[in-house]
Amino acid sequence: MKNYREAIIVVQNKIRYSGAVVVAIIYLSFIAAVLKIANPVVQVFVTIGINIALLFVIVNIGALLYGIITRDRRQAD
Amino acid sequence: MAEIRRFSKSQIAIHVLGAFSILVLYITGLPITFPDQIGWIPALLGGYSITMLIHRIAAVGFIVAGVYLVVYHGLYDIFVGRSYFTDVWIKIKDIKDAINDAKHILRLSVDKPPRYGKYSWIAKAEFWSFFSEAAIFLVTGSILWFSWQSMAFMPPQYLLTARYIHAGFAVVSVCGIAFHSYMVHFNPENFRIDRCIFTGSMPEEEVKEKYPRWYEELQRGDNSGAE
């Protein structure tokens, strides 16, 4: 049981750091977009970053709906 | 395990309506600012006119949530007692908490992290930044929505300014939402999702650990800001 908990914590920490990377990419891509940097590599990065931001928003809608639908299942989770 | 009530039904309803509306506003509004990157969204929805129609319907939902928040909680604060607004009002302690938190994270202080009340300085900062952004969206969005009527009492270049302010704050707001989602969903303590905003209650142990000052207030019988 202890090993299981430890494994969960390891996965959760990985998610935490990958989440921070995703948020950082979104921030940097918006900054680059606002600054209108003409470099083609930066433009590809901006396109990827803004699409990730949009995906992030869609995931949030999913999380919101999931939270509403399963609001009576706190203990089960 | 005992549960402690943190959010009222009206707060849950406002969060659901406000959050859903603003997320739809991002999806339908950002392609206007970044057509080269996410122009596929209006194409998917059937064109810019339909996208703007959805944007305006979502805007109505967002305005309803905002007006309900201000009117209901404002009136509650005036006529009944302490409400949400009283609890999220920024106090000197919040500024001290922010400084102490920064010192603690940067290892500049050996003190323990601040003991939060019902709402931490981060939650208050998030609320007031969203609140001020919403006010800016309301003003600039109304100018853009009723552009012909607006031009009757302001020069046309003001419309362009309003458009830039609207789009600029939308980008800032998306970054704010990304931060909020990261703090709520990607936080290992809450992953996959923090249900508190949907159920309105939180386990007693969690309250004791995360919001010790609020827990002490509850123990003293001061259940402030229940509404």
PDB file of C-alpha atoms in Angstrom:
ATOM      1  CA  MET A   1       0.000   0.000   0.000  1.00  0.00           C
ATOM      2  CA  LYS A   2       2.876   2.315   0.880  1.00  0.00           C
ATOM      3  CA  ASN A   3       4.579   1.625  -2.475  1.00  0.00           C
ATOM      4  CA  TYR A   4       1.310   2.389  -4.250  1.00  0.00           C
ATOM      5  CA  ARG A   5       1.021   5.756  -2.460  1.00  0.00           C
ATOM      6  CA  GLU A   6       4.651   6.566  -3.259  1.00  0.00           C
ATOM      7  CA  ALA A   7       4.084   5.711  -6.935  1.00  0.00           C
ATOM      8  CA  ILE A   8       1.035   7.996  -7.006  1.00  0.00           C
ATOM      9  CA  ILE A   9       3.064  10.856  -5.499  1.00  0.00           C
ATOM     10  CA  VAL A  10       5.826  10.369  -8.109  1.00  0.00           C
ATOM     11  CA  VAL A  11       3.257  10.539 -10.928  1.00  0.00           C
ATOM     12  CA  GLN A  12       1.569  13.557  -9.348  1.00  0.00           C
ATOM     13  CA  ASN A  13       4.870  15.412  -9.104  1.00  0.00           C
ATOM     14  CA  LYS A  14       5.595  14.661 -12.756  1.00  0.00           C
ATOM     15  CA  ILE A  15       2.184  16.074 -13.642  1.00  0.00           C
ATOM     16  CA  ARG A  16       2.898  19.136 -11.545  1.00  0.00           C
ATOM     17  CA  TYR A  17       6.140  19.868 -13.388  1.00  0.00           C
ATOM     18  CA  SER A  18       4.758  19.076 -16.844  1.00  0.00           C
ATOM     19  CA  GLY A  19       1.798  21.339 -16.001  1.00  0.00           C
ATOM     20  CA  ALA A  20       4.226  24.133 -15.147  1.00  0.00           C
ATOM     21  CA  VAL A  21       6.020  23.590 -18.484  1.00  0.00           C
ATOM     22  CA  VAL A  22       2.701  23.770 -20.370  1.00  0.00           C
ATOM     23  CA  VAL A  23       1.754  27.029 -18.619  1.00  0.00           C
ATOM     24  CA  ALA A  24       5.240  28.446 -19.336  1.00  0.00           C
ATOM     25  CA  ILE A  25       4.903  27.570 -23.063  1.00  0.00           C
ATOM     26  CA  ILE A  26       1.509  29.319 -23.166  1.00  0.00           C
ATOM     27  CA  TYR A  27       2.906  32.458 -21.505  1.00  0.00           C
ATOM     28  CA  LEU A  28       6.000  32.611 -23.740  1.00  0.00           C
ATOM     29  CA  SER A  29       4.014  32.052 -26.928  1.00  0.00           C
ATOM     30  CA  PHE A  30       1.590  34.872 -26.057  1.00  0.00           C
ATOM     31  CA  ILE A  31       4.510  37.211 -25.299  1.00  0.00           C
ATOM     32  CA  ALA A  32       6.148  36.302 -28.625  1.00  0.00           C
ATOM     33  CA  ALA A  33       2.808  36.774 -30.450  1.00  0.00           C
ATOM     34  CA  VAL A  34       2.213  40.203 -28.904  1.00  0.00           C
ATOM     35  CA  LEU A  35       5.796  41.262 -29.760  1.00  0.00           C
ATOM     36  CA  LYS A  36       5.177  40.080 -33.378  1.00  0.00           C
ATOM     37  CA  ILE A  37       8.574  38.382 -33.690  1.00  0.00           C
ATOM     38  CA  ALA A  38       9.138  37.609 -37.384  1.00  0.00           C
ATOM     39  CA  ASN A  39      11.472  34.634 -36.944  1.00  0.00           C
ATOM     40  CA  PRO A  40       9.861  31.534 -38.595  1.00  0.00           C
ATOM     41  CA  VAL A  41      10.966  29.211 -35.760  1.00  0.00           C
ATOM     42  CA  VAL A  42       9.371  31.561 -33.206  1.00  0.00           C
ATOM     43  CA  GLN A  43       6.216  31.692 -35.332  1.00  0.00           C
ATOM     44  CA  VAL A  44       5.959  27.897 -35.250  1.00  0.00           C
ATOM     45  CA  PHE A  45       6.432  28.046 -31.458  1.00  0.00           C
ATOM     46  CA  VAL A  46       3.705  30.719 -31.209  1.00  0.00           C
ATOM     47  CA  THR A  47       1.306  28.617 -33.285  1.00  0.00           C
ATOM     48  CA  ILE A  48       1.945  25.550 -31.107  1.00  0.00           C
ATOM     49  CA  GLY A  49       1.698  27.598 -27.887  1.00  0.00           C
ATOM     50  CA  ILE A  50      -1.595  29.292 -28.780  1.00  0.00           C
ATOM     51  CA  ASN A  51      -3.115  25.984 -29.880  1.00  0.00           C
ATOM     52  CA  ILE A  52      -2.010  24.459 -26.555  1.00  0.00           C
ATOM     53  CA  ALA A  53      -3.662  27.429 -24.774  1.00  0.00           C
ATOM     54  CA  LEU A  54      -6.866  26.710 -26.641  1.00  0.00           C
ATOM     55  CA  LEU A  55      -6.617  23.016 -25.798  1.00  0.00           C
ATOM     56  CA  PHE A  56      -6.084  24.048 -22.179  1.00  0.00           C
ATOM     57  CA  VAL A  57      -9.318  26.082 -22.304  1.00  0.00           C
ATOM     58  CA  ILE A  58     -11.205  23.115 -23.810  1.00  0.00           C
ATOM     59  CA  VAL A  59      -9.799  20.814 -21.082  1.00  0.00           C
ATOM     60  CA  ASN A  60     -11.036  23.349 -18.510  1.00  0.00           C
ATOM     61  CA  ILE A  61     -14.558  23.184 -19.963  1.00  0.00           C
ATOM     62  CA  GLY A  62     -14.293  19.396 -19.684  1.00  0.00           C
ATOM     63  CA  ALA A  63     -13.116  19.682 -16.065  1.00  0.00           C
ATOM     64  CA  LEU A  64     -15.999  22.046 -15.288  1.00  0.00           C
ATOM     65  CA  LEU A  65     -18.603  19.704 -16.786  1.00  0.00           C
ATOM     66  CA  TYR A  66     -16.960  16.689 -15.108  1.00  0.00           C
ATOM     67  CA  GLY A  67     -17.088  18.512 -11.765  1.00  0.00           C
ATOM     68  CA  ILE A  68     -20.781  19.354 -12.188  1.00  0.00           C
ATOM     69  CA  ILE A  69     -21.791  15.859 -13.327  1.00  0.00           C
ATOM     70  CA  THR A  70     -19.855  14.052 -10.582  1.00  0.00           C
ATOM     71  CA  ARG A  71     -20.437  16.550  -7.777  1.00  0.00           C
ATOM     72  CA  ASP A  72     -22.092  13.928  -5.557  1.00  0.00           C
ATOM     73  CA  ARG A  73     -19.224  11.451  -5.875  1.00  0.00           C
ATOM     74  CA  ARG A  74     -16.502  12.999  -3.701  1.00  0.00           C
ATOM     75  CA  GLN A  75     -16.116   9.918  -1.531  1.00  0.00           C
ATOM     76  CA  ALA A  76     -16.079   7.524  -4.507  1.00  0.00           C
ATOM     77  CA  ASP A  77     -13.152   9.413  -6.050  1.00  0.00           C
TER      78      ASP A  77
ATOM     79  CA  MET B   1     -14.817  12.451   7.862  1.00  0.00           C
ATOM     80  CA  ALA B   2     -16.597  15.692   8.757  1.00  0.00           C
ATOM     81  CA  GLU B   3     -17.165  18.220   6.002  1.00  0.00           C
ATOM     82  CA  ILE B   4     -17.069  21.992   6.396  1.00  0.00           C
ATOM     83  CA  ARG B   5     -19.130  24.277   4.172  1.00  0.00           C
ATOM     84  CA  ARG B   6     -16.896  26.624   2.169  1.00  0.00           C
ATOM     85  CA  PHE B   7     -19.041  27.861  -0.722  1.00  0.00           C
ATOM     86  CA  SER B   8     -22.761  28.634  -0.784  1.00  0.00           C
ATOM     87  CA  LYS B   9     -25.102  27.498  -3.567  1.00  0.00           C
ATOM     88  CA  SER B  10     -25.108  31.009  -5.056  1.00  0.00           C
ATOM     89  CA  GLN B  11     -21.295  31.050  -5.158  1.00  0.00           C
ATOM     90  CA  ILE B  12     -21.240  27.638  -6.883  1.00  0.00           C
ATOM     91  CA  ALA B  13     -23.823  28.801  -9.434  1.00  0.00           C
ATOM     92  CA  ILE B  14     -21.898  32.030 -10.146  1.00  0.00           C
ATOM     93  CA  HIS B  15     -18.640  30.089 -10.595  1.00  0.00           C
ATOM     94  CA  VAL B  16     -20.212  27.540 -12.964  1.00  0.00           C
ATOM     95  CA  LEU B  17     -21.962  30.168 -15.112  1.00  0.00           C
ATOM     96  CA  GLY B  18     -19.039  32.614 -15.060  1.00  0.00           C
ATOM     97  CA  ALA B  19     -16.397  29.970 -15.784  1.00  0.00           C
ATOM     98  CA  PHE B  20     -18.359  28.296 -18.583  1.00  0.00           C
ATOM     99  CA  SER B  21     -19.127  31.676 -20.184  1.00  0.00           C
ATOM    100  CA  ILE B  22     -15.567  32.969 -20.078  1.00  0.00           C
ATOM    101  CA  LEU B  23     -14.136  29.716 -21.441  1.00  0.00           C
ATOM    102  CA  VAL B  24     -16.555  29.894 -24.391  1.00  0.00           C
ATOM    103  CA  LEU B  25     -15.599  33.575 -24.798  1.00  0.00           C
ATOM    104  CA  TYR B  26     -11.930  32.566 -25.100  1.00  0.00           C
ATOM    105  CA  ILE B  27     -12.656  29.872 -27.688  1.00  0.00           C
ATOM    106  CA  THR B  28     -14.752  32.210 -29.830  1.00  0.00           C
ATOM    107  CA  GLY B  29     -12.802  35.438 -29.170  1.00  0.00           C
ATOM    108  CA  LEU B  30      -9.143  34.461 -29.456  1.00  0.00           C
ATOM    109  CA  PRO B  31      -9.410  33.426 -33.165  1.00  0.00           C
ATOM    110  CA  ILE B  32     -10.291  37.072 -33.934  1.00  0.00           C
ATOM    111  CA  THR B  33      -6.955  38.189 -32.435  1.00  0.00           C
ATOM    112  CA  PHE B  34      -4.911  35.222 -33.692  1.00  0.00           C
ATOM    113  CA  PRO B  35      -6.509  34.233 -37.029  1.00  0.00           C
ATOM    114  CA  ASP B  36      -3.246  32.791 -38.411  1.00  0.00           C
ATOM    115  CA  GLN B  37      -2.777  30.424 -35.481  1.00  0.00           C
ATOM    116  CA  ILE B  38      -6.320  29.338 -34.560  1.00  0.00           C
ATOM    117  CA  GLY B  39      -8.383  30.390 -37.545  1.00  0.00           C
ATOM    118  CA  TRP B  40      -9.517  26.772 -37.825  1.00  0.00           C
ATOM    119  CA  ILE B  41     -11.999  27.339 -34.987  1.00  0.00           C
ATOM    120  CA  PRO B  42     -14.333  29.739 -36.853  1.00  0.00           C
ATOM    121  CA  ALA B  43     -13.997  27.434 -39.881  1.00  0.00           C
ATOM    122  CA  LEU B  44     -15.075  24.515 -37.697  1.00  0.00           C
ATOM    123  CA  LEU B  45     -17.984  26.468 -36.201  1.00  0.00           C
ATOM    124  CA  GLY B  46     -19.264  27.577 -39.614  1.00  0.00           C
ATOM    125  CA  GLY B  47     -17.781  31.034 -40.101  1.00  0.00           C
ATOM    126  CA  TYR B  48     -16.998  34.221 -38.208  1.00  0.00           C
ATOM    127  CA  SER B  49     -20.634  35.390 -38.015  1.00  0.00           C
ATOM    128  CA  ILE B  50     -21.713  32.246 -36.126  1.00  0.00           C
ATOM    129  CA  THR B  51     -18.563  32.441 -33.966  1.00  0.00           C
ATOM    130  CA  MET B  52     -19.426  36.034 -33.022  1.00  0.00           C
ATOM    131  CA  LEU B  53     -23.032  35.066 -32.305  1.00  0.00           C
ATOM    132  CA  ILE B  54     -21.813  32.381 -29.849  1.00  0.00           C
ATOM    133  CA  HIS B  55     -19.360  34.951 -28.423  1.00  0.00           C
ATOM    134  CA  ARG B  56     -22.197  37.380 -27.713  1.00  0.00           C
ATOM    135  CA  ILE B  57     -24.450  34.709 -26.167  1.00  0.00           C
ATOM    136  CA  ALA B  58     -21.555  33.717 -23.876  1.00  0.00           C
ATOM    137  CA  ALA B  59     -21.010  37.413 -23.082  1.00  0.00           C
ATOM    138  CA  VAL B  60     -24.618  37.662 -21.883  1.00  0.00           C
ATOM    139  CA  GLY B  61     -24.014  34.655 -19.592  1.00  0.00           C
ATOM    140  CA  PHE B  62     -20.851  36.270 -18.252  1.00  0.00           C
ATOM    141  CA  ILE B  63     -22.653  39.584 -17.611  1.00  0.00           C
ATOM    142  CA  VAL B  64     -25.491  37.759 -15.804  1.00  0.00           C
ATOM    143  CA  ALA B  65     -22.957  35.984 -13.554  1.00  0.00           C
ATOM    144  CA  GLY B  66     -21.144  39.266 -12.822  1.00  0.00           C
ATOM    145  CA  VAL B  67     -24.324  41.245 -12.095  1.00  0.00           C
ATOM    146  CA  TYR B  68     -25.659  38.443  -9.883  1.00  0.00           C
ATOM    147  CA  LEU B  69     -22.370  38.369  -7.946  1.00  0.00           C
ATOM    148  CA  VAL B  70     -22.325  42.119  -7.370  1.00  0.00           C
ATOM    149  CA  VAL B  71     -26.043  42.598  -6.652  1.00  0.00           C
ATOM    150  CA  TYR B  72     -26.706  39.489  -4.545  1.00  0.00           C
ATOM    151  CA  HIS B  73     -23.543  39.593  -2.453  1.00  0.00           C
ATOM    152  CA  GLY B  74     -23.541  43.391  -2.295  1.00  0.00           C
ATOM    153  CA  LEU B  75     -27.115  43.466  -0.962  1.00  0.00           C
ATOM    154  CA  TYR B  76     -26.361  40.562   1.390  1.00  0.00           C
ATOM    155  CA  ASP B  77     -23.365  42.476   2.727  1.00  0.00           C
ATOM    156  CA  ILE B  78     -25.426  45.621   3.327  1.00  0.00           C
ATOM    157  CA  PHE B  79     -28.654  44.179   4.704  1.00  0.00           C
ATOM    158  CA  VAL B  80     -27.858  40.758   6.206  1.00  0.00           C
ATOM    159  CA  GLY B  81     -24.254  40.494   7.310  1.00  0.00           C
ATOM    160  CA  ARG B  82     -20.788  39.455   6.277  1.00  0.00           C
ATOM    161  CA  SER B  83     -20.731  37.964   2.806  1.00  0.00           C
ATOM    162  CA  TYR B  84     -18.238  36.862   0.177  1.00  0.00           C
ATOM    163  CA  PHE B  85     -17.125  40.455  -0.487  1.00  0.00           C
ATOM    164  CA  THR B  86     -16.206  40.979   3.169  1.00  0.00           C
ATOM    165  CA  ASP B  87     -14.078  37.836   3.113  1.00  0.00           C
ATOM    166  CA  VAL B  88     -12.219  38.612  -0.118  1.00  0.00           C
ATOM    167  CA  TRP B  89     -11.527  42.258   0.763  1.00  0.00           C
ATOM    168  CA  ILE B  90      -7.729  42.814   0.744  1.00  0.00           C
ATOM    169  CA  LYS B  91      -6.265  43.554   4.167  1.00  0.00           C
ATOM    170  CA  ILE B  92      -2.791  44.525   5.401  1.00  0.00           C
ATOM    171  CA  LYS B  93      -2.297  40.931   6.568  1.00  0.00           C
ATOM    172  CA  ASP B  94      -2.616  39.690   2.962  1.00  0.00           C
ATOM    173  CA  ILE B  95       0.273  41.916   1.851  1.00  0.00           C
ATOM    174  CA  LYS B  96       2.348  40.655   4.789  1.00  0.00           C
ATOM    175  CA  ASP B  97       1.363  37.061   3.889  1.00  0.00           C
ATOM    176  CA  ALA B  98       2.474  37.581   0.275  1.00  0.00           C
ATOM    177  CA  ILE B  99       5.868  38.932   1.421  1.00  0.00           C
ATOM    178  CA  ASN B 100       6.305  36.113   3.963  1.00  0.00           C
ATOM    179  CA  ASP B 101       5.298  33.509   1.373  1.00  0.00           C
ATOM    180  CA  ALA B 102       7.868  34.872  -1.086  1.00  0.00           C
ATOM    181  CA  LYS B 103      10.540  34.858   1.644  1.00  0.00           C
ATOM    182  CA  HIS B 104       9.610  31.297   2.585  1.00  0.00           C
ATOM    183  CA  ILE B 105       9.742  30.036  -1.030  1.00  0.00           C
ATOM    184  CA  LEU B 106      13.076  31.788  -1.677  1.00  0.00           C
ATOM    185  CA  ARG B 107      14.470  30.364   1.594  1.00  0.00           C
ATOM    186  CA  LEU B 108      15.111  33.889   2.903  1.00  0.00           C
ATOM    187  CA  SER B 109      13.256  33.195   6.096  1.00  0.00           C
ATOM    188  CA  VAL B 110      13.231  30.279   8.513  1.00  0.00           C
ATOM    189  CA  ASP B 111       9.700  31.142   9.648  1.00  0.00           C
ATOM    190  CA  LYS B 112       6.830  28.801   8.862  1.00  0.00           C
ATOM    191  CA  PRO B 113       4.624  29.731   5.855  1.00  0.00           C
ATOM    192  CA  PRO B 114       1.731  32.121   6.635  1.00  0.00           C
ATOM    193  CA  ARG B 115      -1.396  30.724   8.226  1.00  0.00           C
ATOM    194  CA  TYR B 116      -4.267  31.526   5.900  1.00  0.00           C
ATOM    195  CA  GLY B 117      -7.804  32.548   6.739  1.00  0.00           C
ATOM    196  CA  LYS B 118     -10.760  31.457   4.593  1.00  0.00           C
ATOM    197  CA  TYR B 119      -9.193  32.969   1.466  1.00  0.00           C
ATOM    198  CA  SER B 120      -5.422  33.212   0.986  1.00  0.00           C
ATOM    199  CA  TRP B 121      -3.793  36.277  -0.580  1.00  0.00           C
ATOM    200  CA  ILE B 122      -3.438  34.287  -3.829  1.00  0.00           C
ATOM    201  CA  ALA B 123      -7.197  33.572  -3.952  1.00  0.00           C
ATOM    202  CA  LYS B 124      -7.970  37.241  -3.227  1.00  0.00           C
ATOM    203  CA  ALA B 125      -5.495  38.457  -5.865  1.00  0.00           C
ATOM    204  CA  GLU B 126      -7.021  36.058  -8.400  1.00  0.00           C
ATOM    205  CA  PHE B 127     -10.565  37.202  -7.566  1.00  0.00           C
ATOM    206  CA  TRP B 128      -9.821  40.931  -7.841  1.00  0.00           C
ATOM    207  CA  SER B 129      -7.794  40.524 -11.041  1.00  0.00           C
ATOM    208  CA  PHE B 130     -10.673  38.587 -12.669  1.00  0.00           C
ATOM    209  CA  PHE B 131     -13.146  41.123 -11.307  1.00  0.00           C
ATOM    210  CA  SER B 132     -11.242  44.113 -12.754  1.00  0.00           C
ATOM    211  CA  GLU B 133     -10.692  42.306 -16.068  1.00  0.00           C
ATOM    212  CA  ALA B 134     -14.425  41.557 -16.234  1.00  0.00           C
ATOM    213  CA  ALA B 135     -15.202  45.274 -15.770  1.00  0.00           C
ATOM    214  CA  ILE B 136     -12.791  46.152 -18.627  1.00  0.00           C
ATOM    215  CA  PHE B 137     -14.358  43.450 -20.859  1.00  0.00           C
ATOM    216  CA  LEU B 138     -17.824  44.799 -20.086  1.00  0.00           C
ATOM    217  CA  VAL B 139     -16.959  48.378 -21.073  1.00  0.00           C
ATOM    218  CA  THR B 140     -14.826  47.620 -24.151  1.00  0.00           C
ATOM    219  CA  GLY B 141     -17.069  44.744 -25.265  1.00  0.00           C
ATOM    220  CA  SER B 142     -20.165  46.965 -25.075  1.00  0.00           C
ATOM    221  CA  ILE B 143     -18.433  49.625 -27.191  1.00  0.00           C
ATOM    222  CA  LEU B 144     -17.554  47.003 -29.822  1.00  0.00           C
ATOM    223  CA  TRP B 145     -20.955  45.281 -29.725  1.00  0.00           C
ATOM    224  CA  PHE B 146     -22.874  48.563 -30.124  1.00  0.00           C
ATOM    225  CA  SER B 147     -20.278  50.165 -32.391  1.00  0.00           C
ATOM    226  CA  TRP B 148     -22.718  52.297 -34.437  1.00  0.00           C
ATOM    227  CA  GLN B 149     -24.344  53.699 -31.323  1.00  0.00           C
ATOM    228  CA  SER B 150     -20.907  54.245 -29.726  1.00  0.00           C
ATOM    229  CA  MET B 151     -19.715  56.318 -32.687  1.00  0.00           C
ATOM    230  CA  ALA B 152     -22.519  58.797 -32.011  1.00  0.00           C
ATOM    231  CA  PHE B 153     -20.645  60.049 -28.940  1.00  0.00           C
ATOM    232  CA  MET B 154     -16.991  59.055 -29.520  1.00  0.00           C
ATOM    233  CA  PRO B 155     -14.490  59.307 -32.409  1.00  0.00           C
ATOM    234  CA  PRO B 156     -14.066  56.135 -34.559  1.00  0.00           C
ATOM    235  CA  GLN B 157     -10.438  55.641 -33.451  1.00  0.00           C
ATOM    236  CA  TYR B 158     -11.729  54.973 -29.908  1.00  0.00           C
ATOM    237  CA  LEU B 159     -13.334  51.796 -31.275  1.00  0.00           C
ATOM    238  CA  LEU B 160      -9.960  50.574 -32.473  1.00  0.00           C
ATOM    239  CA  THR B 161      -8.480  51.384 -29.056  1.00  0.00           C
ATOM    240  CA  ALA B 162     -11.322  49.501 -27.375  1.00  0.00           C
ATOM    241  CA  ARG B 163     -10.631  46.513 -29.638  1.00  0.00           C
ATOM    242  CA  TYR B 164      -6.939  46.449 -28.707  1.00  0.00           C
ATOM    243  CA  ILE B 165      -7.699  46.788 -24.990  1.00  0.00           C
ATOM    244  CA  HIS B 166     -10.354  44.032 -25.232  1.00  0.00           C
ATOM    245  CA  ALA B 167      -7.959  41.654 -27.041  1.00  0.00           C
ATOM    246  CA  GLY B 168      -4.979  42.537 -24.837  1.00  0.00           C
ATOM    247  CA  PHE B 169      -6.832  41.885 -21.611  1.00  0.00           C
ATOM    248  CA  ALA B 170      -8.243  38.661 -23.089  1.00  0.00           C
ATOM    249  CA  VAL B 171      -4.659  37.391 -23.472  1.00  0.00           C
ATOM    250  CA  VAL B 172      -3.828  38.495 -19.901  1.00  0.00           C
ATOM    251  CA  SER B 173      -7.021  36.816 -18.694  1.00  0.00           C
ATOM    252  CA  VAL B 174      -6.191  33.506 -20.462  1.00  0.00           C
ATOM    253  CA  CYS B 175      -2.811  33.558 -18.701  1.00  0.00           C
ATOM    254  CA  GLY B 176      -4.661  34.148 -15.404  1.00  0.00           C
ATOM    255  CA  ILE B 177      -6.992  31.213 -16.082  1.00  0.00           C
ATOM    256  CA  ALA B 178      -3.981  29.025 -16.946  1.00  0.00           C
ATOM    257  CA  PHE B 179      -2.448  29.941 -13.577  1.00  0.00           C
ATOM    258  CA  HIS B 180      -5.759  29.293 -11.774  1.00  0.00           C
ATOM    259  CA  SER B 181      -6.190  25.897 -13.469  1.00  0.00           C
ATOM    260  CA  TYR B 182      -2.604  24.976 -12.718  1.00  0.00           C
ATOM    261  CA  MET B 183      -3.048  25.831  -9.029  1.00  0.00           C
ATOM    262  CA  VAL B 184      -6.362  23.960  -8.807  1.00  0.00           C
ATOM    263  CA  HIS B 185      -6.018  20.927 -11.091  1.00  0.00           C
ATOM    264  CA  PHE B 186      -2.290  20.263 -11.514  1.00  0.00           C
ATOM    265  CA  ASN B 187      -1.576  20.673  -7.827  1.00  0.00           C
ATOM    266  CA  PRO B 188      -0.706  17.129  -6.622  1.00  0.00           C
ATOM    267  CA  GLU B 189      -2.928  17.599  -3.569  1.00  0.00           C
ATOM    268  CA  ASN B 190      -6.010  18.164  -5.710  1.00  0.00           C
ATOM    269  CA  PHE B 191      -5.208  16.231  -8.878  1.00  0.00           C
ATOM    270  CA  ARG B 192      -7.364  15.409 -10.925  1.00  0.00           C
ATOM    271  CA  ILE B 193      -9.847  18.008  -9.792  1.00  0.00           C
ATOM    272  CA  ASP B 194     -10.683  19.997  -6.672  1.00  0.00           C
ATOM    273  CA  ARG B 195     -14.350  19.231  -6.058  1.00  0.00           C
ATOM    274  CA  CYS B 196     -14.814  21.888  -3.380  1.00  0.00           C
ATOM    275  CA  ILE B 197     -16.179  24.496  -5.819  1.00  0.00           C
ATOM    276  CA  PHE B 198     -18.796  21.980  -7.034  1.00  0.00           C
ATOM    277  CA  THR B 199     -19.877  20.406  -3.744  1.00  0.00           C
ATOM    278  CA  GLY B 200     -19.400  23.559  -1.658  1.00  0.00           C
ATOM    279  CA  SER B 201     -17.773  21.623   1.186  1.00  0.00           C
ATOM    280  CA  MET B 202     -14.287  20.576   2.215  1.00  0.00           C
ATOM    281  CA  PRO B 203     -13.042  17.838   4.590  1.00  0.00           C
ATOM    282  CA  GLU B 204     -12.324  19.166   8.082  1.00  0.00           C
ATOM    283  CA  GLU B 205      -8.751  17.842   7.991  1.00  0.00           C
ATOM    284  CA  GLU B 206      -8.049  19.759   4.795  1.00  0.00           C
ATOM    285  CA  VAL B 207      -9.421  22.980   6.301  1.00  0.00           C
ATOM    286  CA  LYS B 208      -7.254  22.458   9.394  1.00  0.00           C
ATOM    287  CA  GLU B 209      -4.151  21.984   7.247  1.00  0.00           C
ATOM    288  CA  LYS B 210      -4.660  24.580   4.500  1.00  0.00           C
ATOM    289  CA  TYR B 211      -6.659  27.311   6.281  1.00  0.00           C
ATOM    290  CA  PRO B 212      -5.726  27.121   9.970  1.00  0.00           C
ATOM    291  CA  ARG B 213      -6.891  30.650  10.828  1.00  0.00           C
ATOM    292  CA  TRP B 214     -10.314  30.008   9.274  1.00  0.00           C
ATOM    293  CA  TYR B 215     -10.519  26.722  11.178  1.00  0.00           C
ATOM    294  CA  GLU B 216      -9.804  28.577  14.426  1.00  0.00           C
ATOM    295  CA  GLU B 217     -12.544  31.106  13.570  1.00  0.00           C
ATOM    296  CA  LEU B 218     -14.969  28.231  13.004  1.00  0.00           C
ATOM    297  CA  GLN B 219     -13.958  26.658  16.319  1.00  0.00           C
ATOM    298  CA  ARG B 220     -14.737  29.972  18.038  1.00  0.00           C
ATOM    299  CA  GLY B 221     -18.187  29.887  16.405  1.00  0.00           C
ATOM    300  CA  ASP B 222     -17.472  32.722  13.971  1.00  0.00           C
ATOM    301  CA  ASN B 223     -18.788  31.174  10.765  1.00  0.00           C
ATOM    302  CA  SER B 224     -18.232  34.315   8.778  1.00  0.00           C
ATOM    303  CA  GLY B 225     -18.909  34.548   5.089  1.00  0.00           C
ATOM    304  CA  ALA B 226     -21.175  31.490   4.959  1.00  0.00           C
ATOM    305  CA  GLU B 227     -23.055  33.176   2.119  1.00  0.00           C
TER     306      GLU B 227
END
